[in-house]
Amino acid sequence: MMKYIFTIGFLAAGSLSLLAQPKAKPKPATAKKPVPASASATAPLKTMADSASYAIGVNIAQSMKKDLGDLNTGILLDAMKATFDGKKPLLDEDALMNVIMAYSEKAKEAQAQATIDAGHTFLEKNKTQQGVKTTASGLQYLVLKEGTGEKPGAADTAICHYRGSLLDSTEFDNSYDRGEPLTIPVSGVIKGWTEGLQLMSKGSKYRFFIPYELGYGLRGAPPTIPGGSVLIFEVELLDVKKGS
């Protein structure tokens, strides 16, 4: 969900923790000494409630402008005023949430478009490379070493070493460096891993090229993995623990 929705939720609970923090520690304001009105304010900020209302409005607007830049602000303000006045919304609760989520996804896709395009270009070229295979889902993989042991199923647990990187070779995770393999349920990882692990036999080492749809999606995994990123993993399957 977008930042402004989180902000509204926290404020409704009485917290101002998501408001932007200034670099210098501000002097505490009191009811006896109202915060002065800024030059951009449309009316004097005479009380703490006035100042808080203004600060909250700026905070919400800044988040929405950054993430959802092409909103119709006239309709937005009309909807907010109608809601404060207790008028019935034009959309029911389910429709409201569906619209917000769909629009949020559209905004995230627009923000990640350059990364998505770079990933598509890479995968189109990569699938023609010698030894690279592509599954029906779009997962690409290269066998670096083929094992002879059993293959894990969706209900099993895999024990593996791995390293993960982005297209620009930025490494974001490495179990070898930690000195300890990962033990993880096969169905408890991103889709690209769940599918890829079941292709491997114990003792195998594969390289996975995972489209963003099978990875961390449009959201990514900030701050290390941008939304829409293709992920490259080298995975070594050390052992398989069968599920019950």
PDB file of C-alpha atoms in Angstrom:
ATOM      1  CA  MET A   1       0.000   0.000   0.000  1.00  0.00           C
ATOM      2  CA  MET A   2       1.196   3.489  -0.719  1.00  0.00           C
ATOM      3  CA  LYS A   3       2.895   5.726   1.847  1.00  0.00           C
ATOM      4  CA  TYR A   4      -0.003   8.097   2.307  1.00  0.00           C
ATOM      5  CA  ILE A   5      -2.323   5.257   3.308  1.00  0.00           C
ATOM      6  CA  PHE A   6       0.132   4.165   5.983  1.00  0.00           C
ATOM      7  CA  THR A   7       0.450   7.784   7.062  1.00  0.00           C
ATOM      8  CA  ILE A   8      -3.281   8.218   7.468  1.00  0.00           C
ATOM      9  CA  GLY A   9      -3.500   4.964   9.430  1.00  0.00           C
ATOM     10  CA  PHE A  10      -0.814   5.972  11.877  1.00  0.00           C
ATOM     11  CA  LEU A  11      -2.231   9.447  12.363  1.00  0.00           C
ATOM     12  CA  ALA A  12      -5.653   8.007  13.077  1.00  0.00           C
ATOM     13  CA  ALA A  13      -4.004   6.050  15.882  1.00  0.00           C
ATOM     14  CA  GLY A  14      -2.566   9.254  17.314  1.00  0.00           C
ATOM     15  CA  SER A  15       0.991   8.953  15.995  1.00  0.00           C
ATOM     16  CA  LEU A  16       2.923  11.521  13.967  1.00  0.00           C
ATOM     17  CA  SER A  17       5.899   9.192  13.462  1.00  0.00           C
ATOM     18  CA  LEU A  18       5.643   9.123   9.658  1.00  0.00           C
ATOM     19  CA  LEU A  19       5.847  12.872   9.240  1.00  0.00           C
ATOM     20  CA  ALA A  20       9.072  13.999   7.606  1.00  0.00           C
ATOM     21  CA  GLN A  21      11.761  14.542  10.213  1.00  0.00           C
ATOM     22  CA  PRO A  22      13.738  17.809   9.941  1.00  0.00           C
ATOM     23  CA  LYS A  23      17.510  17.662  10.041  1.00  0.00           C
ATOM     24  CA  ALA A  24      17.743  19.927  13.075  1.00  0.00           C
ATOM     25  CA  LYS A  25      15.815  19.001  16.207  1.00  0.00           C
ATOM     26  CA  PRO A  26      12.835  21.377  16.446  1.00  0.00           C
ATOM     27  CA  LYS A  27      11.927  23.260  19.582  1.00  0.00           C
ATOM     28  CA  PRO A  28       8.809  21.786  21.192  1.00  0.00           C
ATOM     29  CA  ALA A  29       5.661  23.728  20.393  1.00  0.00           C
ATOM     30  CA  THR A  30       3.062  24.468  23.065  1.00  0.00           C
ATOM     31  CA  ALA A  31      -0.527  25.594  22.977  1.00  0.00           C
ATOM     32  CA  LYS A  32       0.493  28.933  24.505  1.00  0.00           C
ATOM     33  CA  LYS A  33       2.928  29.656  21.678  1.00  0.00           C
ATOM     34  CA  PRO A  34       1.426  28.595  18.315  1.00  0.00           C
ATOM     35  CA  VAL A  35       3.675  27.694  15.417  1.00  0.00           C
ATOM     36  CA  PRO A  36       3.940  30.745  13.100  1.00  0.00           C
ATOM     37  CA  ALA A  37       2.247  30.571   9.731  1.00  0.00           C
ATOM     38  CA  SER A  38       4.555  29.970   6.789  1.00  0.00           C
ATOM     39  CA  ALA A  39       4.515  32.191   3.730  1.00  0.00           C
ATOM     40  CA  SER A  40       2.790  29.423   1.760  1.00  0.00           C
ATOM     41  CA  ALA A  41      -0.029  28.857   4.236  1.00  0.00           C
ATOM     42  CA  THR A  42      -3.464  29.988   3.057  1.00  0.00           C
ATOM     43  CA  ALA A  43      -4.526  31.020   6.565  1.00  0.00           C
ATOM     44  CA  PRO A  44      -2.738  31.833   9.843  1.00  0.00           C
ATOM     45  CA  LEU A  45      -1.867  28.837  11.976  1.00  0.00           C
ATOM     46  CA  LYS A  46      -3.280  30.103  15.245  1.00  0.00           C
ATOM     47  CA  THR A  47      -3.347  26.898  17.287  1.00  0.00           C
ATOM     48  CA  MET A  48      -1.453  23.628  17.538  1.00  0.00           C
ATOM     49  CA  ALA A  49      -4.425  21.922  15.862  1.00  0.00           C
ATOM     50  CA  ASP A  50      -4.114  24.370  12.946  1.00  0.00           C
ATOM     51  CA  SER A  51      -0.388  23.662  12.639  1.00  0.00           C
ATOM     52  CA  ALA A  52      -0.897  19.891  12.878  1.00  0.00           C
ATOM     53  CA  SER A  53      -3.653  20.042  10.245  1.00  0.00           C
ATOM     54  CA  TYR A  54      -1.350  21.940   7.906  1.00  0.00           C
ATOM     55  CA  ALA A  55       1.617  19.610   8.531  1.00  0.00           C
ATOM     56  CA  ILE A  56      -0.492  16.506   7.977  1.00  0.00           C
ATOM     57  CA  GLY A  57      -1.920  17.956   4.766  1.00  0.00           C
ATOM     58  CA  VAL A  58       1.555  18.739   3.424  1.00  0.00           C
ATOM     59  CA  ASN A  59       2.841  15.286   4.405  1.00  0.00           C
ATOM     60  CA  ILE A  60      -0.022  13.455   2.701  1.00  0.00           C
ATOM     61  CA  ALA A  61       0.190  15.637  -0.420  1.00  0.00           C
ATOM     62  CA  GLN A  62       3.973  15.190  -0.728  1.00  0.00           C
ATOM     63  CA  SER A  63       3.674  11.396  -0.531  1.00  0.00           C
ATOM     64  CA  MET A  64       0.811  11.299  -3.006  1.00  0.00           C
ATOM     65  CA  LYS A  65       2.521  13.688  -5.434  1.00  0.00           C
ATOM     66  CA  LYS A  66       5.679  11.574  -5.408  1.00  0.00           C
ATOM     67  CA  ASP A  67       3.976   8.213  -5.849  1.00  0.00           C
ATOM     68  CA  LEU A  68       0.795   9.128  -7.728  1.00  0.00           C
ATOM     69  CA  GLY A  69       1.692  12.220  -9.685  1.00  0.00           C
ATOM     70  CA  ASP A  70      -1.229  12.317 -12.157  1.00  0.00           C
ATOM     71  CA  LEU A  71      -4.116  12.304  -9.693  1.00  0.00           C
ATOM     72  CA  ASN A  72      -7.023  14.684 -10.322  1.00  0.00           C
ATOM     73  CA  THR A  73      -6.534  16.964  -7.322  1.00  0.00           C
ATOM     74  CA  GLY A  74      -9.961  18.585  -7.740  1.00  0.00           C
ATOM     75  CA  ILE A  75     -11.745  15.244  -7.384  1.00  0.00           C
ATOM     76  CA  LEU A  76      -9.351  14.288  -4.587  1.00  0.00           C
ATOM     77  CA  LEU A  77     -10.146  17.392  -2.537  1.00  0.00           C
ATOM     78  CA  ASP A  78     -13.887  17.052  -3.204  1.00  0.00           C
ATOM     79  CA  ALA A  79     -13.784  13.445  -1.965  1.00  0.00           C
ATOM     80  CA  MET A  80     -11.885  14.405   1.176  1.00  0.00           C
ATOM     81  CA  LYS A  81     -14.279  17.247   1.978  1.00  0.00           C
ATOM     82  CA  ALA A  82     -17.331  15.062   1.353  1.00  0.00           C
ATOM     83  CA  THR A  83     -15.906  12.389   3.634  1.00  0.00           C
ATOM     84  CA  PHE A  84     -15.182  14.913   6.413  1.00  0.00           C
ATOM     85  CA  ASP A  85     -18.746  16.214   5.991  1.00  0.00           C
ATOM     86  CA  GLY A  86     -20.099  12.697   6.510  1.00  0.00           C
ATOM     87  CA  LYS A  87     -21.457  12.200   2.993  1.00  0.00           C
ATOM     88  CA  LYS A  88     -21.805   8.713   1.538  1.00  0.00           C
ATOM     89  CA  PRO A  89     -18.910   7.768  -0.819  1.00  0.00           C
ATOM     90  CA  LEU A  90     -19.643   7.183  -4.506  1.00  0.00           C
ATOM     91  CA  LEU A  91     -17.857   3.785  -4.247  1.00  0.00           C
ATOM     92  CA  ASP A  92     -18.368   1.097  -1.626  1.00  0.00           C
ATOM     93  CA  GLU A  93     -15.491  -0.085   0.577  1.00  0.00           C
ATOM     94  CA  ASP A  94     -14.490  -3.028  -1.623  1.00  0.00           C
ATOM     95  CA  ALA A  95     -14.513  -0.892  -4.760  1.00  0.00           C
ATOM     96  CA  LEU A  96     -12.444   1.800  -3.028  1.00  0.00           C
ATOM     97  CA  MET A  97      -9.749  -0.679  -2.023  1.00  0.00           C
ATOM     98  CA  ASN A  98      -9.713  -2.339  -5.448  1.00  0.00           C
ATOM     99  CA  VAL A  99      -9.244   1.016  -7.188  1.00  0.00           C
ATOM    100  CA  ILE A 100      -6.485   2.085  -4.792  1.00  0.00           C
ATOM    101  CA  MET A 101      -4.591  -1.188  -5.216  1.00  0.00           C
ATOM    102  CA  ALA A 102      -4.938  -1.197  -9.008  1.00  0.00           C
ATOM    103  CA  TYR A 103      -3.810   2.423  -9.269  1.00  0.00           C
ATOM    104  CA  SER A 104      -0.948   1.765  -6.869  1.00  0.00           C
ATOM    105  CA  GLU A 105       0.277  -1.101  -9.046  1.00  0.00           C
ATOM    106  CA  LYS A 106       0.051   1.105 -12.125  1.00  0.00           C
ATOM    107  CA  ALA A 107       2.126   3.796 -10.401  1.00  0.00           C
ATOM    108  CA  LYS A 108       4.767   1.311  -9.249  1.00  0.00           C
ATOM    109  CA  GLU A 109       5.014  -0.125 -12.755  1.00  0.00           C
ATOM    110  CA  ALA A 110       5.551   3.358 -14.203  1.00  0.00           C
ATOM    111  CA  GLN A 111       8.301   4.050 -11.668  1.00  0.00           C
ATOM    112  CA  ALA A 112       9.999   0.736 -12.439  1.00  0.00           C
ATOM    113  CA  GLN A 113       9.561   0.862 -16.230  1.00  0.00           C
ATOM    114  CA  ALA A 114      13.226   1.484 -17.053  1.00  0.00           C
ATOM    115  CA  THR A 115      14.269  -1.482 -14.895  1.00  0.00           C
ATOM    116  CA  ILE A 116      11.535  -3.654 -16.413  1.00  0.00           C
ATOM    117  CA  ASP A 117      12.603  -2.766 -19.966  1.00  0.00           C
ATOM    118  CA  ALA A 118      16.249  -3.546 -19.203  1.00  0.00           C
ATOM    119  CA  GLY A 119      15.202  -6.901 -17.753  1.00  0.00           C
ATOM    120  CA  HIS A 120      13.103  -7.823 -20.795  1.00  0.00           C
ATOM    121  CA  THR A 121      15.958  -6.931 -23.134  1.00  0.00           C
ATOM    122  CA  PHE A 122      18.375  -9.054 -21.116  1.00  0.00           C
ATOM    123  CA  LEU A 123      16.072 -12.083 -20.917  1.00  0.00           C
ATOM    124  CA  GLU A 124      15.284 -11.994 -24.647  1.00  0.00           C
ATOM    125  CA  LYS A 125      18.991 -12.123 -25.450  1.00  0.00           C
ATOM    126  CA  ASN A 126      19.864 -14.533 -22.648  1.00  0.00           C
ATOM    127  CA  LYS A 127      17.391 -17.201 -23.732  1.00  0.00           C
ATOM    128  CA  THR A 128      19.376 -17.629 -26.957  1.00  0.00           C
ATOM    129  CA  GLN A 129      22.631 -18.322 -25.107  1.00  0.00           C
ATOM    130  CA  GLN A 130      24.057 -21.831 -25.262  1.00  0.00           C
ATOM    131  CA  GLY A 131      22.747 -24.087 -22.504  1.00  0.00           C
ATOM    132  CA  VAL A 132      20.083 -21.670 -21.225  1.00  0.00           C
ATOM    133  CA  LYS A 133      16.622 -23.210 -20.923  1.00  0.00           C
ATOM    134  CA  THR A 134      13.325 -21.371 -20.443  1.00  0.00           C
ATOM    135  CA  THR A 135      10.294 -22.810 -18.653  1.00  0.00           C
ATOM    136  CA  ALA A 136       6.647 -22.062 -19.400  1.00  0.00           C
ATOM    137  CA  SER A 137       6.569 -19.493 -16.574  1.00  0.00           C
ATOM    138  CA  GLY A 138       9.489 -17.533 -18.032  1.00  0.00           C
ATOM    139  CA  LEU A 139      12.124 -18.790 -15.602  1.00  0.00           C
ATOM    140  CA  GLN A 140      15.502 -19.239 -17.293  1.00  0.00           C
ATOM    141  CA  TYR A 141      18.205 -21.531 -15.969  1.00  0.00           C
ATOM    142  CA  LEU A 142      21.638 -22.836 -16.833  1.00  0.00           C
ATOM    143  CA  VAL A 143      22.988 -26.119 -15.473  1.00  0.00           C
ATOM    144  CA  LEU A 144      26.479 -25.547 -14.085  1.00  0.00           C
ATOM    145  CA  LYS A 145      26.714 -28.978 -12.487  1.00  0.00           C
ATOM    146  CA  GLU A 146      24.177 -31.796 -12.624  1.00  0.00           C
ATOM    147  CA  GLY A 147      23.716 -33.845  -9.469  1.00  0.00           C
ATOM    148  CA  THR A 148      22.584 -37.426  -9.122  1.00  0.00           C
ATOM    149  CA  GLY A 149      20.494 -37.269  -5.955  1.00  0.00           C
ATOM    150  CA  GLU A 150      16.776 -36.898  -5.449  1.00  0.00           C
ATOM    151  CA  LYS A 151      14.831 -33.802  -6.438  1.00  0.00           C
ATOM    152  CA  PRO A 152      12.920 -31.817  -3.820  1.00  0.00           C
ATOM    153  CA  GLY A 153       9.158 -31.455  -4.011  1.00  0.00           C
ATOM    154  CA  ALA A 154       7.024 -28.490  -3.001  1.00  0.00           C
ATOM    155  CA  ALA A 155       6.471 -29.965   0.470  1.00  0.00           C
ATOM    156  CA  ASP A 156      10.187 -30.595   1.102  1.00  0.00           C
ATOM    157  CA  THR A 157      12.954 -28.511   2.631  1.00  0.00           C
ATOM    158  CA  ALA A 158      16.060 -27.574   0.654  1.00  0.00           C
ATOM    159  CA  ILE A 159      19.516 -26.942   2.081  1.00  0.00           C
ATOM    160  CA  CYS A 160      21.574 -24.873  -0.309  1.00  0.00           C
ATOM    161  CA  HIS A 161      24.333 -22.352  -0.799  1.00  0.00           C
ATOM    162  CA  TYR A 162      23.640 -19.432  -3.113  1.00  0.00           C
ATOM    163  CA  ARG A 163      24.636 -15.985  -4.262  1.00  0.00           C
ATOM    164  CA  GLY A 164      22.275 -13.431  -5.752  1.00  0.00           C
ATOM    165  CA  SER A 165      22.972 -10.443  -7.977  1.00  0.00           C
ATOM    166  CA  LEU A 166      21.312  -7.857 -10.209  1.00  0.00           C
ATOM    167  CA  LEU A 167      21.894  -7.355 -13.934  1.00  0.00           C
ATOM    168  CA  ASP A 168      24.640  -4.824 -13.228  1.00  0.00           C
ATOM    169  CA  SER A 169      26.488  -7.500 -11.170  1.00  0.00           C
ATOM    170  CA  THR A 170      25.592  -5.872  -7.836  1.00  0.00           C
ATOM    171  CA  GLU A 171      25.580  -8.723  -5.336  1.00  0.00           C
ATOM    172  CA  PHE A 172      22.778  -8.438  -2.789  1.00  0.00           C
ATOM    173  CA  ASP A 173      23.104 -11.737  -0.914  1.00  0.00           C
ATOM    174  CA  ASN A 174      25.662 -14.522  -0.486  1.00  0.00           C
ATOM    175  CA  SER A 175      25.386 -17.514   1.838  1.00  0.00           C
ATOM    176  CA  TYR A 176      29.007 -18.502   1.140  1.00  0.00           C
ATOM    177  CA  ASP A 177      30.181 -15.275   2.734  1.00  0.00           C
ATOM    178  CA  ARG A 178      28.055 -16.006   5.804  1.00  0.00           C
ATOM    179  CA  GLY A 179      29.630 -19.454   6.048  1.00  0.00           C
ATOM    180  CA  GLU A 180      26.270 -21.151   6.523  1.00  0.00           C
ATOM    181  CA  PRO A 181      23.913 -22.661   3.935  1.00  0.00           C
ATOM    182  CA  LEU A 182      20.264 -21.705   3.751  1.00  0.00           C
ATOM    183  CA  THR A 183      17.642 -24.151   5.002  1.00  0.00           C
ATOM    184  CA  ILE A 184      14.281 -23.213   3.538  1.00  0.00           C
ATOM    185  CA  PRO A 185      10.923 -24.814   2.651  1.00  0.00           C
ATOM    186  CA  VAL A 186      10.731 -25.166  -1.124  1.00  0.00           C
ATOM    187  CA  SER A 187       7.310 -23.521  -1.133  1.00  0.00           C
ATOM    188  CA  GLY A 188       8.461 -20.750   1.229  1.00  0.00           C
ATOM    189  CA  VAL A 189      10.565 -18.737  -1.207  1.00  0.00           C
ATOM    190  CA  ILE A 190       9.968 -16.536  -4.256  1.00  0.00           C
ATOM    191  CA  LYS A 191       8.239 -18.259  -7.176  1.00  0.00           C
ATOM    192  CA  GLY A 192      11.413 -18.476  -9.258  1.00  0.00           C
ATOM    193  CA  TRP A 193      13.150 -20.412  -6.497  1.00  0.00           C
ATOM    194  CA  THR A 194      10.180 -22.670  -5.781  1.00  0.00           C
ATOM    195  CA  GLU A 195      10.068 -23.711  -9.429  1.00  0.00           C
ATOM    196  CA  GLY A 196      13.825 -23.821  -9.932  1.00  0.00           C
ATOM    197  CA  LEU A 197      14.650 -25.920  -6.873  1.00  0.00           C
ATOM    198  CA  GLN A 198      12.281 -28.637  -8.072  1.00  0.00           C
ATOM    199  CA  LEU A 199      14.269 -28.890 -11.315  1.00  0.00           C
ATOM    200  CA  MET A 200      17.472 -29.664  -9.418  1.00  0.00           C
ATOM    201  CA  SER A 201      18.814 -32.970  -8.131  1.00  0.00           C
ATOM    202  CA  LYS A 202      20.773 -33.103  -4.901  1.00  0.00           C
ATOM    203  CA  GLY A 203      24.375 -32.157  -5.684  1.00  0.00           C
ATOM    204  CA  SER A 204      23.402 -29.868  -8.576  1.00  0.00           C
ATOM    205  CA  LYS A 205      24.468 -26.287  -9.132  1.00  0.00           C
ATOM    206  CA  TYR A 206      22.253 -24.099 -11.351  1.00  0.00           C
ATOM    207  CA  ARG A 207      22.162 -20.472 -12.368  1.00  0.00           C
ATOM    208  CA  PHE A 208      18.657 -18.998 -12.337  1.00  0.00           C
ATOM    209  CA  PHE A 209      17.590 -15.917 -14.290  1.00  0.00           C
ATOM    210  CA  ILE A 210      14.373 -14.865 -12.614  1.00  0.00           C
ATOM    211  CA  PRO A 211      11.925 -12.355 -14.178  1.00  0.00           C
ATOM    212  CA  TYR A 212      10.559  -9.797 -11.747  1.00  0.00           C
ATOM    213  CA  GLU A 213       7.123 -11.470 -11.891  1.00  0.00           C
ATOM    214  CA  LEU A 214       8.708 -14.573 -10.305  1.00  0.00           C
ATOM    215  CA  GLY A 215      10.913 -12.553  -7.955  1.00  0.00           C
ATOM    216  CA  TYR A 216      10.104  -9.514  -5.856  1.00  0.00           C
ATOM    217  CA  GLY A 217       7.639  -7.999  -8.299  1.00  0.00           C
ATOM    218  CA  LEU A 218       7.109  -4.302  -8.792  1.00  0.00           C
ATOM    219  CA  ARG A 219       7.744  -3.568  -5.129  1.00  0.00           C
ATOM    220  CA  GLY A 220      11.274  -5.022  -5.110  1.00  0.00           C
ATOM    221  CA  ALA A 221      13.137  -5.416  -1.827  1.00  0.00           C
ATOM    222  CA  PRO A 222      14.318  -1.907  -0.920  1.00  0.00           C
ATOM    223  CA  PRO A 223      16.913  -0.633  -0.658  1.00  0.00           C
ATOM    224  CA  THR A 224      18.980  -3.352  -2.380  1.00  0.00           C
ATOM    225  CA  ILE A 225      16.594  -4.662  -5.050  1.00  0.00           C
ATOM    226  CA  PRO A 226      14.675  -2.113  -7.159  1.00  0.00           C
ATOM    227  CA  GLY A 227      11.129  -2.890  -8.241  1.00  0.00           C
ATOM    228  CA  GLY A 228      10.898  -4.775 -11.546  1.00  0.00           C
ATOM    229  CA  SER A 229      14.376  -6.310 -11.235  1.00  0.00           C
ATOM    230  CA  VAL A 230      15.534  -9.494 -12.940  1.00  0.00           C
ATOM    231  CA  LEU A 231      17.405 -11.586 -10.352  1.00  0.00           C
ATOM    232  CA  ILE A 232      20.373 -13.836 -11.075  1.00  0.00           C
ATOM    233  CA  PHE A 233      21.061 -16.615  -8.572  1.00  0.00           C
ATOM    234  CA  GLU A 234      23.671 -19.333  -8.476  1.00  0.00           C
ATOM    235  CA  VAL A 235      22.197 -22.089  -6.340  1.00  0.00           C
ATOM    236  CA  GLU A 236      23.954 -25.218  -5.080  1.00  0.00           C
ATOM    237  CA  LEU A 237      21.560 -27.849  -3.726  1.00  0.00           C
ATOM    238  CA  LEU A 238      23.399 -29.566  -0.859  1.00  0.00           C
ATOM    239  CA  ASP A 239      20.656 -31.680   0.637  1.00  0.00           C
ATOM    240  CA  VAL A 240      16.928 -32.373   0.658  1.00  0.00           C
ATOM    241  CA  LYS A 241      14.760 -33.053   3.687  1.00  0.00           C
ATOM    242  CA  LYS A 242      11.547 -34.781   2.730  1.00  0.00           C
ATOM    243  CA  GLY A 243       8.311 -33.300   4.007  1.00  0.00           C
ATOM    244  CA  SER A 244       5.824 -35.294   6.036  1.00  0.00           C
TER     245      SER A 244
END
